[in-house]
PDB file of C-alpha atoms in Angstrom:
ATOM      1  CA  MET V  29      -0.011   0.004   0.001  1.00 78.00           C
ATOM      2  CA  PRO V  30       1.656   3.225  -1.053  1.00 91.00           C
ATOM      3  CA  PHE V  31       1.209   6.366   0.946  1.00 95.00           C
ATOM      4  CA  ILE V  32       1.692   9.489  -1.135  1.00 98.00           C
ATOM      5  CA  ARG V  33       2.468  13.032  -0.083  1.00 98.00           C
ATOM      6  CA  THR V  34       1.950  15.508  -2.897  1.00 98.00           C
ATOM      7  CA  HIS V  35       3.136  19.091  -2.569  1.00 98.00           C
ATOM      8  CA  VAL V  36       1.745  21.715  -4.933  1.00 98.00           C
ATOM      9  CA  SER V  37       1.884  25.453  -5.290  1.00 97.00           C
ATOM     10  CA  LYS V  38      -0.757  27.224  -3.221  1.00 97.00           C
ATOM     11  CA  SER V  39      -2.200  28.626  -6.458  1.00 96.00           C
ATOM     12  CA  THR V  40      -3.115  25.107  -7.695  1.00 97.00           C
ATOM     13  CA  SER V  41      -6.884  24.876  -8.052  1.00 97.00           C
ATOM     14  CA  GLN V  42      -8.933  22.165  -6.325  1.00 98.00           C
ATOM     15  CA  GLN V  43      -9.839  20.720  -9.749  1.00 98.00           C
ATOM     16  CA  GLN V  44      -6.176  20.483 -10.734  1.00 98.00           C
ATOM     17  CA  ARG V  45      -5.277  18.961  -7.341  1.00 98.00           C
ATOM     18  CA  GLN V  46      -7.898  16.273  -7.923  1.00 98.00           C
ATOM     19  CA  ALA V  47      -6.530  15.582 -11.417  1.00 98.00           C
ATOM     20  CA  ILE V  48      -2.986  15.327 -10.001  1.00 98.00           C
ATOM     21  CA  VAL V  49      -4.079  12.822  -7.335  1.00 98.00           C
ATOM     22  CA  GLU V  50      -6.016  10.758  -9.903  1.00 98.00           C
ATOM     23  CA  GLY V  51      -3.073  10.824 -12.348  1.00 98.00           C
ATOM     24  CA  ILE V  52      -0.654   9.573  -9.685  1.00 98.00           C
ATOM     25  CA  HIS V  53      -3.136   6.921  -8.530  1.00 98.00           C
ATOM     26  CA  GLN V  54      -3.817   5.566 -12.020  1.00 98.00           C
ATOM     27  CA  ALA V  55      -0.086   5.391 -12.716  1.00 98.00           C
ATOM     28  CA  LEU V  56       0.411   3.334  -9.552  1.00 97.00           C
ATOM     29  CA  VAL V  57      -2.424   1.012 -10.579  1.00 97.00           C
ATOM     30  CA  SER V  58      -1.192   0.507 -14.122  1.00 96.00           C
ATOM     31  CA  SER V  59       2.569   0.487 -13.493  1.00 95.00           C
ATOM     32  CA  ILE V  60       3.043  -1.474 -10.280  1.00 93.00           C
ATOM     33  CA  GLY V  61      -0.293  -3.318 -10.014  1.00 92.00           C
ATOM     34  CA  MET V  62      -1.530  -1.434  -6.997  1.00 92.00           C
ATOM     35  CA  PRO V  63      -5.172  -2.328  -6.205  1.00 91.00           C
ATOM     36  CA  GLN V  64      -7.636   0.378  -7.243  1.00 93.00           C
ATOM     37  CA  ASP V  65      -8.913   0.901  -3.669  1.00 91.00           C
ATOM     38  CA  GLU V  66      -5.472   1.702  -2.206  1.00 92.00           C
ATOM     39  CA  LEU V  67      -5.711   5.462  -2.458  1.00 96.00           C
ATOM     40  CA  PHE V  68      -3.918   7.421   0.263  1.00 96.00           C
ATOM     41  CA  ASN V  69      -2.581  10.771  -0.975  1.00 98.00           C
ATOM     42  CA  LEU V  70      -2.085  13.721   1.381  1.00 98.00           C
ATOM     43  CA  VAL V  71      -1.914  16.934  -0.634  1.00 98.00           C
ATOM     44  CA  SER V  72      -0.316  20.017   0.846  1.00 98.00           C
ATOM     45  CA  SER V  73       0.443  23.380  -0.636  1.00 97.00           C
ATOM     46  CA  TYR V  74       3.447  25.657  -0.416  1.00 97.00           C
ATOM     47  CA  GLU V  75       3.914  29.381  -0.828  1.00 96.00           C
ATOM     48  CA  ALA V  76       6.447  30.322  -3.500  1.00 92.00           C
ATOM     49  CA  GLU V  77       8.585  32.135  -0.926  1.00 94.00           C
ATOM     50  CA  ASP V  78       8.748  28.991   1.263  1.00 95.00           C
ATOM     51  CA  PHE V  79      10.102  26.540  -1.265  1.00 95.00           C
ATOM     52  CA  PHE V  80      13.637  26.858  -2.502  1.00 95.00           C
ATOM     53  CA  TYR V  81      14.776  24.604  -5.354  1.00 95.00           C
ATOM     54  CA  SER V  82      17.043  24.578  -8.374  1.00 94.00           C
ATOM     55  CA  ARG V  83      15.186  25.509 -11.510  1.00 95.00           C
ATOM     56  CA  SER V  84      17.863  23.753 -13.615  1.00 95.00           C
ATOM     57  CA  PHE V  85      19.078  20.694 -11.620  1.00 95.00           C
ATOM     58  CA  ASN V  86      20.116  17.769 -13.841  1.00 95.00           C
ATOM     59  CA  GLY V  87      19.440  19.846 -16.961  1.00 95.00           C
ATOM     60  CA  VAL V  88      15.669  20.072 -16.368  1.00 96.00           C
ATOM     61  CA  THR V  89      14.096  23.527 -16.641  1.00 96.00           C
ATOM     62  CA  ARG V  90      11.472  23.899 -13.888  1.00 97.00           C
ATOM     63  CA  SER V  91       8.832  26.567 -13.400  1.00 96.00           C
ATOM     64  CA  ASP V  92       7.375  28.022 -10.202  1.00 94.00           C
ATOM     65  CA  LYS V  93       4.639  25.310 -10.286  1.00 95.00           C
ATOM     66  CA  LEU V  94       6.767  22.323  -9.230  1.00 97.00           C
ATOM     67  CA  VAL V  95       4.747  19.303  -8.064  1.00 98.00           C
ATOM     68  CA  VAL V  96       6.683  17.179  -5.541  1.00 98.00           C
ATOM     69  CA  ILE V  97       5.489  13.584  -5.134  1.00 98.00           C
ATOM     70  CA  ASP V  98       6.834  11.622  -2.169  1.00 98.00           C
ATOM     71  CA  ILE V  99       5.919   7.912  -2.356  1.00 98.00           C
ATOM     72  CA  SER V 100       6.323   5.532   0.568  1.00 96.00           C
ATOM     73  CA  LEU V 101       5.651   1.878  -0.270  1.00 93.00           C
ATOM     74  CA  ARG V 102       6.684  -1.648   0.483  1.00 90.00           C
ATOM     75  CA  ARG V 103       9.964  -2.611  -1.147  1.00 91.00           C
ATOM     76  CA  GLY V 104      10.151  -5.049  -4.009  1.00 91.00           C
ATOM     77  CA  ARG V 105       9.559  -3.127  -7.254  1.00 92.00           C
ATOM     78  CA  SER V 106      12.220  -3.425  -9.963  1.00 94.00           C
ATOM     79  CA  ASP V 107      13.987  -0.414 -11.451  1.00 95.00           C
ATOM     80  CA  ALA V 108      12.055  -1.071 -14.664  1.00 95.00           C
ATOM     81  CA  MET V 109       8.755  -0.850 -12.776  1.00 95.00           C
ATOM     82  CA  LYS V 110       9.861   2.409 -11.124  1.00 96.00           C
ATOM     83  CA  ARG V 111      10.923   3.907 -14.491  1.00 97.00           C
ATOM     84  CA  ASP V 112       7.528   2.992 -15.924  1.00 97.00           C
ATOM     85  CA  LEU V 113       5.765   4.444 -12.877  1.00 97.00           C
ATOM     86  CA  TYR V 114       7.649   7.735 -13.087  1.00 98.00           C
ATOM     87  CA  ALA V 115       6.978   8.063 -16.802  1.00 98.00           C
ATOM     88  CA  HIS V 116       3.266   7.318 -16.349  1.00 98.00           C
ATOM     89  CA  ILE V 117       2.903   9.799 -13.519  1.00 98.00           C
ATOM     90  CA  ALA V 118       4.548  12.565 -15.590  1.00 98.00           C
ATOM     91  CA  GLU V 119       2.422  11.715 -18.639  1.00 98.00           C
ATOM     92  CA  ASN V 120      -0.832  11.544 -16.665  1.00 98.00           C
ATOM     93  CA  LEU V 121      -0.174  14.859 -14.950  1.00 98.00           C
ATOM     94  CA  ALA V 122       0.729  16.532 -18.250  1.00 98.00           C
ATOM     95  CA  VAL V 123      -2.329  15.231 -20.094  1.00 98.00           C
ATOM     96  CA  ASN V 124      -4.965  15.353 -17.339  1.00 97.00           C
ATOM     97  CA  ALA V 125      -3.788  18.080 -14.951  1.00 98.00           C
ATOM     98  CA  GLY V 126      -1.860  20.482 -17.180  1.00 97.00           C
ATOM     99  CA  VAL V 127       1.409  20.007 -15.255  1.00 98.00           C
ATOM    100  CA  ALA V 128       4.570  20.307 -17.337  1.00 98.00           C
ATOM    101  CA  LYS V 129       6.564  17.050 -17.225  1.00 98.00           C
ATOM    102  CA  ALA V 130       9.608  19.074 -16.175  1.00 98.00           C
ATOM    103  CA  ASP V 131       7.670  20.190 -13.096  1.00 98.00           C
ATOM    104  CA  VAL V 132       7.035  16.628 -11.829  1.00 98.00           C
ATOM    105  CA  PHE V 133       9.593  15.770  -9.132  1.00 98.00           C
ATOM    106  CA  ILE V 134       9.204  12.253  -7.663  1.00 98.00           C
ATOM    107  CA  PHE V 135      11.047  10.451  -4.949  1.00 96.00           C
ATOM    108  CA  MET V 136      10.395   7.115  -3.261  1.00 96.00           C
ATOM    109  CA  HIS V 137      10.918   5.551   0.146  1.00 95.00           C
ATOM    110  CA  GLU V 138      10.760   1.785   0.366  1.00 94.00           C
ATOM    111  CA  ASN V 139      10.103  -0.182   3.538  1.00 90.00           C
ATOM    112  CA  ASP V 140       8.625  -3.461   4.771  1.00 87.00           C
ATOM    113  CA  TYR V 141       5.277  -4.654   6.109  1.00 79.00           C
ATOM    114  CA  SER V 142       6.617  -4.270   9.636  1.00 81.00           C
ATOM    115  CA  ASP V 143       6.812  -0.501   9.028  1.00 86.00           C
ATOM    116  CA  TRP V 144       3.051  -0.105   8.593  1.00 82.00           C
ATOM    117  CA  SER V 145      -0.174  -0.072  10.615  1.00 81.00           C
ATOM    118  CA  THR V 146      -3.091   0.593   8.275  1.00 78.00           C
ATOM    119  CA  GLY V 147      -5.877   0.742  10.826  1.00 81.00           C
ATOM    120  CA  ASN V 148      -7.182  -0.352  14.205  1.00 81.00           C
ATOM    121  CA  GLY V 149      -3.669  -0.174  15.610  1.00 84.00           C
ATOM    122  CA  LYS V 150      -2.854  -3.525  13.989  1.00 81.00           C
ATOM    123  CA  PHE V 151       0.601  -4.455  12.827  1.00 77.00           C
ATOM    124  CA  ALA V 152       0.313  -4.780   9.043  1.00 73.00           C
ATOM    125  CA  MET V 153       2.568  -7.862   9.074  1.00 66.00           C
ATOM    126  CA  ALA V 154      -0.054  -9.638  11.165  1.00 64.00           C
ATOM    127  CA  LEU V 155      -2.640  -8.924   8.455  1.00 54.00           C
ATOM    128  CA  VAL V 156      -0.355 -10.332   5.776  1.00 53.00           C
ATOM    129  CA  GLN V 157       0.285 -13.425   7.883  1.00 52.00           C
ATOM    130  CA  GLN V 158      -3.478 -13.926   8.337  1.00 53.00           C
ATOM    131  CA  VAL V 159      -4.013 -13.812   4.576  1.00 52.00           C
ATOM    132  CA  ALA V 160      -1.182 -16.297   3.974  1.00 49.00           C
ATOM    133  CA  ALA V 161      -2.529 -18.671   6.646  1.00 50.00           C
ATOM    134  CA  GLY V 162      -6.091 -18.503   5.287  1.00 48.00           C
TER     135      GLY V 162
END
């Protein structure tokens, strides 16, 4: 289950925020096989004067509308799957949310089942073990 934190410029409309969330979610579903009902995306906004970043890092020309996507998920995806995911996110946001591909900045944190509790204070590993035993 990925947990996403998406950071957008404060000027980003609610409609565009929704399109960004949907674009990220659909890329996760199609690229890494995430179940459709695993949607957890916390969107926050930043003021231009509070976010300092290079507008030319790695030869990419960025605007003042950078969208930062921080993905936490269980480890195990190949580099090829991650490349596909990143490409699909950028494409979805460009087509459906009007975000320039150069303004899509993604980073990922991988962890294990033991690093999650997804509800009721239960250790996620226990839920996985229950499924395997059933």
